[in-house]
Each structure stands twice: as structure tokens, then as C-alpha cells.
PDB file of C-alpha atoms in Angstrom:
ATOM      1  CA  MET A   1      -2.800   1.957  25.372  1.00 93.00           C
ATOM      2  CA  LYS A   2      -3.823   2.674  21.760  1.00 96.00           C
ATOM      3  CA  ILE A   3      -5.865   5.445  20.755  1.00 97.00           C
ATOM      4  CA  PHE A   4      -8.140   5.565  17.696  1.00 98.00           C
ATOM      5  CA  VAL A   5      -9.647   8.858  16.065  1.00 98.00           C
ATOM      6  CA  GLN A   6     -12.139   9.057  13.598  1.00 97.00           C
ATOM      7  CA  SER A   7     -14.519  11.762  12.235  1.00 96.00           C
ATOM      8  CA  ASN A   8     -17.894  10.695  10.774  1.00 94.00           C
ATOM      9  CA  ASN A   9     -19.940  13.090   8.832  1.00 93.00           C
ATOM     10  CA  ASP A  10     -22.893  10.314   8.030  1.00 95.00           C
ATOM     11  CA  ILE A  11     -26.148  10.463   9.841  1.00 95.00           C
ATOM     12  CA  ILE A  12     -26.123   7.772  12.095  1.00 96.00           C
ATOM     13  CA  PRO A  13     -29.463   6.153  12.973  1.00 96.00           C
ATOM     14  CA  ASP A  14     -28.934   5.035  16.598  1.00 97.00           C
ATOM     15  CA  TYR A  15     -26.469   4.383  19.309  1.00 98.00           C
ATOM     16  CA  GLN A  16     -26.090   0.808  18.192  1.00 98.00           C
ATOM     17  CA  LYS A  17     -24.738   1.769  14.656  1.00 98.00           C
ATOM     18  CA  ALA A  18     -22.512   4.452  16.626  1.00 98.00           C
ATOM     19  CA  ILE A  19     -20.874   1.936  18.806  1.00 98.00           C
ATOM     20  CA  LYS A  20     -20.214  -0.499  15.760  1.00 98.00           C
ATOM     21  CA  ILE A  21     -18.578   2.415  13.904  1.00 98.00           C
ATOM     22  CA  ALA A  22     -16.495   3.033  17.198  1.00 98.00           C
ATOM     23  CA  GLY A  23     -15.500  -0.763  17.630  1.00 97.00           C
ATOM     24  CA  LYS A  24     -14.606  -1.291  14.064  1.00 97.00           C
ATOM     25  CA  PRO A  25     -10.709  -0.198  14.283  1.00 98.00           C
ATOM     26  CA  LEU A  26     -10.411  -1.921  17.290  1.00 98.00           C
ATOM     27  CA  LEU A  27     -11.600  -5.190  15.872  1.00 97.00           C
ATOM     28  CA  ALA A  28      -9.312  -4.508  12.546  1.00 97.00           C
ATOM     29  CA  GLU A  29      -6.375  -4.384  15.039  1.00 97.00           C
ATOM     30  CA  LYS A  30      -7.399  -7.321  16.926  1.00 97.00           C
ATOM     31  CA  LEU A  31      -7.528  -5.222  20.068  1.00 98.00           C
ATOM     32  CA  ILE A  32     -11.172  -6.679  20.864  1.00 98.00           C
ATOM     33  CA  SER A  33     -12.788  -9.926  20.119  1.00 97.00           C
ATOM     34  CA  ASN A  34     -16.070 -10.069  18.009  1.00 93.00           C
ATOM     35  CA  GLU A  35     -17.999 -10.095  21.109  1.00 97.00           C
ATOM     36  CA  PHE A  36     -16.928  -6.827  22.644  1.00 98.00           C
ATOM     37  CA  THR A  37     -19.085  -4.536  20.386  1.00 97.00           C
ATOM     38  CA  LYS A  38     -21.892  -6.784  21.155  1.00 97.00           C
ATOM     39  CA  ALA A  39     -21.375  -6.508  24.791  1.00 97.00           C
ATOM     40  CA  CYS A  40     -21.036  -2.700  24.735  1.00 98.00           C
ATOM     41  CA  ILE A  41     -24.495  -2.473  22.805  1.00 98.00           C
ATOM     42  CA  GLU A  42     -26.224  -4.966  25.375  1.00 97.00           C
ATOM     43  CA  ARG A  43     -24.800  -2.793  28.160  1.00 96.00           C
ATOM     44  CA  GLU A  44     -25.779   0.478  26.922  1.00 97.00           C
ATOM     45  CA  LYS A  45     -29.414  -0.749  26.978  1.00 95.00           C
ATOM     46  CA  ASP A  46     -29.412  -1.226  30.844  1.00 95.00           C
ATOM     47  CA  PHE A  47     -26.594   1.188  31.935  1.00 97.00           C
ATOM     48  CA  PRO A  48     -26.839   3.987  29.346  1.00 98.00           C
ATOM     49  CA  THR A  49     -23.551   6.163  29.151  1.00 98.00           C
ATOM     50  CA  GLY A  50     -24.772   9.775  27.655  1.00 98.00           C
ATOM     51  CA  LEU A  51     -23.668  12.837  29.477  1.00 98.00           C
ATOM     52  CA  GLN A  52     -24.992  16.124  28.747  1.00 97.00           C
ATOM     53  CA  VAL A  53     -21.463  17.974  29.348  1.00 96.00           C
ATOM     54  CA  ASN A  54     -22.991  21.227  28.822  1.00 93.00           C
ATOM     55  CA  SER A  55     -25.787  23.038  27.066  1.00 90.00           C
ATOM     56  CA  ASP A  56     -24.273  22.468  23.773  1.00 91.00           C
ATOM     57  CA  LEU A  57     -22.516  18.946  23.959  1.00 96.00           C
ATOM     58  CA  GLY A  58     -23.222  15.402  24.795  1.00 98.00           C
ATOM     59  CA  ILE A  59     -20.754  12.645  25.270  1.00 98.00           C
ATOM     60  CA  ALA A  60     -21.093   8.919  25.454  1.00 98.00           C
ATOM     61  CA  ILE A  61     -18.739   6.533  26.978  1.00 98.00           C
ATOM     62  CA  PRO A  62     -19.731   3.075  25.952  1.00 98.00           C
ATOM     63  CA  HIS A  63     -17.751   0.264  27.421  1.00 95.00           C
ATOM     64  CA  GLY A  64     -18.012  -3.700  27.557  1.00 90.00           C
ATOM     65  CA  ASN A  65     -16.633  -6.643  29.512  1.00 91.00           C
ATOM     66  CA  GLN A  66     -12.767  -6.747  30.036  1.00 94.00           C
ATOM     67  CA  ASN A  67     -12.993 -10.408  29.040  1.00 95.00           C
ATOM     68  CA  PHE A  68     -13.580  -9.375  25.476  1.00 97.00           C
ATOM     69  CA  VAL A  69     -10.561  -7.088  25.423  1.00 98.00           C
ATOM     70  CA  ASN A  70      -7.265  -8.240  24.102  1.00 97.00           C
ATOM     71  CA  THR A  71      -5.187  -4.877  24.441  1.00 97.00           C
ATOM     72  CA  SER A  72      -6.568  -1.957  26.062  1.00 97.00           C
ATOM     73  CA  SER A  73      -7.495   0.850  23.789  1.00 97.00           C
ATOM     74  CA  VAL A  74      -9.761   3.640  23.190  1.00 98.00           C
ATOM     75  CA  SER A  75     -11.732   4.535  19.920  1.00 98.00           C
ATOM     76  CA  PHE A  76     -13.213   8.050  19.858  1.00 98.00           C
ATOM     77  CA  VAL A  77     -15.601   9.152  17.304  1.00 98.00           C
ATOM     78  CA  ARG A  78     -16.631  12.663  16.557  1.00 97.00           C
ATOM     79  CA  PHE A  79     -19.965  12.851  14.866  1.00 97.00           C
ATOM     80  CA  SER A  80     -20.944  15.865  12.744  1.00 95.00           C
ATOM     81  CA  HIS A  81     -24.725  14.868  13.241  1.00 97.00           C
ATOM     82  CA  PRO A  82     -24.983  13.901  16.984  1.00 97.00           C
ATOM     83  CA  VAL A  83     -26.268  10.443  17.944  1.00 98.00           C
ATOM     84  CA  LYS A  84     -28.837   9.825  20.515  1.00 98.00           C
ATOM     85  CA  PHE A  85     -27.700   7.804  23.647  1.00 98.00           C
ATOM     86  CA  GLY A  86     -29.723   7.128  26.946  1.00 98.00           C
ATOM     87  CA  ARG A  87     -28.505   9.440  29.698  1.00 98.00           C
ATOM     88  CA  MET A  88     -26.136   8.005  32.362  1.00 96.00           C
ATOM     89  CA  ASP A  89     -28.421  10.017  35.096  1.00 95.00           C
ATOM     90  CA  ASP A  90     -31.795   9.117  33.803  1.00 96.00           C
ATOM     91  CA  LYS A  91     -32.058   6.372  31.258  1.00 92.00           C
ATOM     92  CA  SER A  92     -35.675   7.323  30.418  1.00 95.00           C
ATOM     93  CA  LYS A  93     -34.094  10.337  28.887  1.00 97.00           C
ATOM     94  CA  ASP A  94     -31.695  10.763  25.925  1.00 97.00           C
ATOM     95  CA  VAL A  95     -28.968  13.054  25.072  1.00 98.00           C
ATOM     96  CA  LYS A  96     -27.587  13.845  21.649  1.00 98.00           C
ATOM     97  CA  CYS A  97     -23.965  12.966  21.576  1.00 98.00           C
ATOM     98  CA  SER A  98     -21.347  14.555  19.094  1.00 98.00           C
ATOM     99  CA  PHE A  99     -18.303  12.447  20.694  1.00 98.00           C
ATOM    100  CA  ILE A 100     -18.155   8.978  21.885  1.00 98.00           C
ATOM    101  CA  PHE A 101     -15.267   7.482  23.832  1.00 98.00           C
ATOM    102  CA  ASN A 102     -15.507   3.487  23.296  1.00 98.00           C
ATOM    103  CA  LEU A 103     -13.437   2.304  26.097  1.00 98.00           C
ATOM    104  CA  ALA A 104     -12.050  -1.161  25.466  1.00 98.00           C
ATOM    105  CA  LEU A 105     -10.022  -1.812  28.936  1.00 96.00           C
ATOM    106  CA  ALA A 106      -8.278  -4.968  29.663  1.00 94.00           C
ATOM    107  CA  LYS A 107      -7.985  -4.723  33.515  1.00 90.00           C
ATOM    108  CA  GLY A 108     -10.869  -3.897  35.843  1.00 80.00           C
ATOM    109  CA  ASP A 109      -8.744  -1.156  37.685  1.00 85.00           C
ATOM    110  CA  GLU A 110      -8.266   0.815  34.277  1.00 92.00           C
ATOM    111  CA  HIS A 111     -11.954   1.209  33.997  1.00 88.00           C
ATOM    112  CA  LEU A 112     -12.543   3.405  37.111  1.00 90.00           C
ATOM    113  CA  THR A 113      -9.357   5.373  36.665  1.00 94.00           C
ATOM    114  CA  MET A 114     -10.171   6.144  32.992  1.00 96.00           C
ATOM    115  CA  LEU A 115     -13.675   7.284  33.807  1.00 94.00           C
ATOM    116  CA  ARG A 116     -12.181   9.456  36.781  1.00 95.00           C
ATOM    117  CA  THR A 117      -9.731  10.913  34.168  1.00 97.00           C
ATOM    118  CA  LEU A 118     -12.355  11.414  31.450  1.00 98.00           C
ATOM    119  CA  MET A 119     -14.838  13.093  33.885  1.00 96.00           C
ATOM    120  CA  LYS A 120     -12.154  15.752  35.044  1.00 97.00           C
ATOM    121  CA  LEU A 121     -11.320  16.343  31.283  1.00 98.00           C
ATOM    122  CA  PHE A 122     -14.865  16.774  30.302  1.00 97.00           C
ATOM    123  CA  GLN A 123     -15.133  19.800  32.829  1.00 96.00           C
ATOM    124  CA  ASN A 124     -12.062  21.314  31.183  1.00 96.00           C
ATOM    125  CA  LYS A 125     -13.155  23.799  28.320  1.00 95.00           C
ATOM    126  CA  ASP A 126      -9.782  23.699  26.615  1.00 96.00           C
ATOM    127  CA  PHE A 127      -9.870  20.074  26.499  1.00 97.00           C
ATOM    128  CA  LEU A 128     -13.445  19.974  24.788  1.00 96.00           C
ATOM    129  CA  GLN A 129     -12.206  22.823  22.502  1.00 95.00           C
ATOM    130  CA  SER A 130      -9.344  20.782  21.294  1.00 96.00           C
ATOM    131  CA  VAL A 131     -11.498  17.542  21.025  1.00 96.00           C
ATOM    132  CA  LYS A 132     -13.999  19.574  18.940  1.00 95.00           C
ATOM    133  CA  ASN A 133     -11.314  21.370  16.572  1.00 96.00           C
ATOM    134  CA  LYS A 134      -8.204  19.365  16.111  1.00 97.00           C
ATOM    135  CA  LYS A 135      -7.644  17.417  12.957  1.00 96.00           C
ATOM    136  CA  ASP A 136      -7.889  13.623  13.583  1.00 96.00           C
ATOM    137  CA  LYS A 137      -4.151  12.712  13.548  1.00 96.00           C
ATOM    138  CA  GLU A 138      -3.289  15.747  15.646  1.00 97.00           C
ATOM    139  CA  LEU A 139      -6.217  14.770  18.183  1.00 98.00           C
ATOM    140  CA  GLU A 140      -5.047  11.153  18.337  1.00 97.00           C
ATOM    141  CA  GLU A 141      -1.764  12.267  19.714  1.00 97.00           C
ATOM    142  CA  TYR A 142      -3.344  14.725  21.950  1.00 98.00           C
ATOM    143  CA  LEU A 143      -5.752  12.167  23.467  1.00 98.00           C
ATOM    144  CA  TYR A 144      -2.844   9.756  23.933  1.00 97.00           C
ATOM    145  CA  GLN A 145      -1.024  12.260  25.998  1.00 97.00           C
ATOM    146  CA  LYS A 146      -4.206  13.192  28.043  1.00 97.00           C
ATOM    147  CA  LEU A 147      -5.386   9.480  28.463  1.00 96.00           C
ATOM    148  CA  ASN A 148      -2.108   7.532  29.114  1.00 91.00           C
TER     149      ASN A 148
END
């Protein structure tokens, strides 16, 4: 599975733009079709993926239809200005997300396995510190080890 990491210092107006940013490297590498990012945005409207991991940190896990995925991959974006996503546990509320893990998974069973893995990692303070502080290239290698 390929892992992409990028840091973004811009002020992103909404989750739609954040998901487009996350999808860009996947599309450039032809790991997803043009429809994938649109599917993630549409899915996010009805089934938001924002999680309030702790009092200081929100993380979103947007994902879309496996039919639009050519090769399984994850695009991670670290935002210096958090982006509002709907909360997974209450879509009438928002959570400001500093990180997003955009999951592009080609097989249905990968999806649940990846979500379980991420939920465990989100409970690990060392993991969260690493994700926050590592340089992009170093973080790419770290996430590759943790998610593969």
C-alpha cells in the first residue's frame, strides 16, 4: 500500500477542499479515478468521519467507493489551520480536524481492517505525537510501517 504525506499551511475553507487536497497525489499517481474524490465528498455529507480524538485534536478519515480505487493507498494531510468536518458520532456537530487520513482501499475487507488499525493508533499518545512532529518524509516511512 502506498502512503502519501503532505503538510498544508493554508487556511482551507471547508472539508470539500481538504478532501480534494488529500486526493491530489493519489490522482496524480493514477491510484484512484477522477470519481474517487467526488465520492469521498458525497459520502462525507451523509456519513461524516470527523473524530474528536482528545480535547486538542480532531482527525477525519474520509473514504469512498472501492470501485474508484486502482491501487490501495492512504493520503495523510497535516493542516496547520484545522478544517471543520462533521462528527462521526453526531453529524449535527462539527470537529476541527488537524489531520486527515484519506483512505483509498481497493478491497472491502481492507476498509474495516484499516479503520480498526487507525482507531487503535489514535488511542496511542506516542503515535499522535509522531504524526504531529515528524517531518513529512520521515512520517511517510513511519505511517507505512504502522499501516502495512
